[in-house]
mmCIF file of C-alpha atoms in Angstrom:
data_model
loop_
_atom_site.group_PDB
_atom_site.id
_atom_site.type_symbol
_atom_site.label_atom_id
_atom_site.label_comp_id
_atom_site.label_asym_id
_atom_site.label_seq_id
_atom_site.Cartn_x
_atom_site.Cartn_y
_atom_site.Cartn_z
ATOM 1 C CA MET D 149 147.124 98.578 92.192
ATOM 2 C CA GLU D 150 147.133 96.017 94.970
ATOM 3 C CA TYR D 151 149.520 96.032 97.879
ATOM 4 C CA GLN D 152 150.230 94.386 101.197
ATOM 5 C CA PHE D 153 152.321 95.569 104.128
ATOM 6 C CA ARG D 154 154.113 93.188 106.493
ATOM 7 C CA ARG D 155 156.363 93.462 109.500
ATOM 8 C CA ASN D 156 159.109 91.105 110.672
ATOM 9 C CA ARG D 157 158.410 91.239 114.392
ATOM 10 C CA LEU D 158 161.726 89.606 115.309
ATOM 11 C CA GLU D 159 163.883 92.135 113.462
ATOM 12 C CA GLY D 160 161.434 95.035 113.426
ATOM 13 C CA THR D 161 161.760 95.516 109.670
ATOM 14 C CA VAL D 162 158.835 96.446 107.441
ATOM 15 C CA PHE D 163 158.008 95.177 103.957
ATOM 16 C CA ALA D 164 155.670 96.273 101.188
ATOM 17 C CA GLU D 165 154.569 94.117 98.283
ATOM 18 C CA PHE D 166 152.835 95.638 95.273
ATOM 19 C CA SER D 167 151.110 94.090 92.288
ATOM 20 C CA MET D 168 152.832 93.612 88.965
ATOM 21 C CA ASP D 169 153.990 96.814 87.264
ATOM 22 C CA HIS D 170 154.311 98.488 90.678
ATOM 23 C CA GLU D 171 156.919 96.282 92.393
ATOM 24 C CA VAL D 172 159.416 99.120 92.715
ATOM 25 C CA LEU D 173 156.940 100.938 94.971
ATOM 26 C CA GLY D 174 157.331 98.097 97.459
ATOM 27 C CA ARG D 175 161.088 98.553 97.458
ATOM 28 C CA TRP D 176 160.701 102.304 97.863
ATOM 29 C CA PHE D 177 158.347 102.009 100.835
ATOM 30 C CA ALA D 178 160.463 99.382 102.591
ATOM 31 C CA GLU D 179 163.983 100.543 101.751
ATOM 32 C CA GLU D 180 163.817 104.293 101.203
ATOM 33 C CA LEU D 181 160.922 105.279 103.484
ATOM 34 C CA GLY D 182 160.922 102.519 106.071
ATOM 35 C CA ASP D 183 159.233 103.267 109.368
ATOM 36 C CA ASP D 184 160.269 106.945 109.414
ATOM 37 C CA ASN D 185 157.117 108.890 110.367
ATOM 38 C CA SER D 186 158.694 112.296 109.809
ATOM 39 C CA ARG D 187 159.802 111.455 106.263
ATOM 40 C CA ALA D 188 156.370 110.063 105.376
ATOM 41 C CA ASN D 189 154.653 113.120 106.853
ATOM 42 C CA ASN D 190 157.020 115.398 104.915
ATOM 43 C CA ILE D 191 156.017 113.668 101.684
ATOM 44 C CA LEU D 192 152.334 114.097 102.577
ATOM 45 C CA THR D 193 153.035 117.800 103.132
ATOM 46 C CA GLN D 194 154.671 118.008 99.705
ATOM 47 C CA ILE D 195 151.623 116.309 98.149
ATOM 48 C CA ILE D 196 149.297 118.820 99.826
ATOM 49 C CA LEU D 197 151.427 121.701 98.527
ATOM 50 C CA ILE D 198 151.263 120.269 95.024
ATOM 51 C CA LYS D 199 147.501 119.651 95.194
ATOM 52 C CA THR D 200 146.823 123.186 96.469
ATOM 53 C CA GLY D 201 149.024 124.840 93.860
ATOM 54 C CA GLY D 202 151.824 125.797 96.235
ATOM 55 C CA LYS D 203 154.295 123.992 93.998
ATOM 56 C CA ASN D 204 154.240 121.965 90.793
ATOM 57 C CA HIS D 205 156.855 119.338 91.464
ATOM 58 C CA TRP D 206 158.840 117.620 94.213
ATOM 59 C CA ARG D 207 161.673 115.107 93.942
ATOM 60 C CA HIS D 208 163.730 113.180 96.454
ATOM 61 C CA VAL D 209 166.774 111.181 95.412
ATOM 62 C CA GLY D 210 167.322 108.313 97.818
ATOM 63 C CA ALA D 211 170.130 105.832 98.189
ATOM 64 C CA ASP D 212 168.850 103.540 95.413
ATOM 65 C CA LEU D 213 165.478 104.946 94.346
ATOM 66 C CA THR D 214 164.111 108.365 93.438
ATOM 67 C CA ILE D 215 160.556 109.585 93.931
ATOM 68 C CA ASP D 216 159.254 112.235 91.576
ATOM 69 C CA ILE D 217 155.861 113.830 92.291
ATOM 70 C CA ASP D 218 153.960 116.264 90.089
ATOM 71 C CA THR D 219 150.370 117.503 89.871
ATOM 72 C CA GLU D 220 149.074 114.316 88.251
ATOM 73 C CA GLN D 221 151.315 111.379 89.041
ATOM 74 C CA VAL D 222 154.086 109.865 91.089
ATOM 75 C CA ARG D 223 157.080 108.181 89.512
ATOM 76 C CA VAL D 224 159.423 105.953 91.503
ATOM 77 C CA PHE D 225 162.506 104.738 89.709
ATOM 78 C CA ALA D 226 165.907 103.213 90.287
ATOM 79 C CA ASN D 227 168.692 105.765 90.270
ATOM 80 C CA VAL D 228 170.556 103.697 87.678
ATOM 81 C CA ILE D 229 167.860 104.478 85.095
ATOM 82 C CA ASP D 230 169.210 107.992 84.603
ATOM 83 C CA PHE D 231 172.637 106.453 84.030
ATOM 84 C CA GLU D 232 171.243 104.034 81.465
ATOM 85 C CA GLU D 233 169.429 106.785 79.587
ATOM 86 C CA GLU D 234 172.680 108.701 79.212
ATOM 87 C CA HIS D 235 174.385 105.668 77.688
ATOM 88 C CA ASP D 236 172.770 103.816 74.851
ATOM 89 C CA LEU D 237 172.875 100.254 76.134
ATOM 90 C CA ASP D 238 171.809 97.264 74.105
ATOM 91 C CA GLU D 239 168.090 96.650 74.574
ATOM 92 C CA ALA D 240 168.853 93.232 76.076
ATOM 93 C CA MET D 241 170.778 94.982 78.856
ATOM 94 C CA ASN D 242 167.792 97.049 80.055
ATOM 95 C CA LEU D 243 166.404 96.303 83.501
ATOM 96 C CA TYR D 244 163.012 94.720 83.848
ATOM 97 C CA ASP D 245 160.915 97.899 83.880
ATOM 98 C CA ALA D 246 158.441 96.979 86.631
ATOM 99 C CA GLU D 247 161.305 96.327 89.020
ATOM 100 C CA SER D 248 163.029 99.597 88.242
ATOM 101 C CA GLU D 249 160.302 102.136 87.421
ATOM 102 C CA SER D 250 156.644 102.650 88.203
ATOM 103 C CA TYR D 251 153.994 105.333 87.812
ATOM 104 C CA CYS D 252 150.757 105.831 89.712
ATOM 105 C CA GLY D 253 148.216 108.582 90.147
ATOM 106 C CA LEU D 254 148.807 111.235 92.783
ATOM 107 C CA GLU D 255 145.605 110.432 94.712
ATOM 108 C CA ASP D 256 146.330 106.686 94.643
ATOM 109 C CA PHE D 257 149.840 107.260 95.963
ATOM 110 C CA GLU D 258 148.582 109.593 98.686
ATOM 111 C CA SER D 259 146.108 106.918 99.805
ATOM 112 C CA VAL D 260 148.825 104.240 99.894
ATOM 113 C CA LEU D 261 151.142 106.561 101.823
ATOM 114 C CA GLN D 262 148.429 107.218 104.418
ATOM 115 C CA SER D 263 147.877 103.452 104.714
ATOM 116 C CA TRP D 264 151.630 102.990 105.160
ATOM 117 C CA LEU D 265 151.667 105.571 107.952
ATOM 118 C CA ALA D 266 148.808 103.787 109.718
ATOM 119 C CA PHE D 267 150.654 100.484 109.294
ATOM 120 C CA ILE D 268 154.019 101.640 110.656
ATOM 121 C CA ASN D 269 152.314 103.291 113.632
ATOM 122 C CA GLN D 270 150.793 99.951 114.683
ATOM 123 C CA LYS D 271 153.154 98.468 117.214
#
């Protein structure tokens, strides 16, 4: 999984671009997490609790995207996916999966999240 973080210095906004099959992670980092240190640190705390056996699962439903973390992997997906699964839509109507859902290993995600924290703290 390759990624790149960028900042628009004029507007102060942050962006994340991820390789194919992980594009939705870029949206999640930029739109749902943004440059909020406390939220990122809270997620790191949840990961530590999961890795040490304090809990098995953690989920946060955001405005457009949900993050779902368990002992082995992280899933980020568009909130509309749950809607689509409840209604049998024609296969041609399904969203392009990589733009709406992605999985990665827990350790890989933790590493990316730590890199994101380092990036947003650079001013």
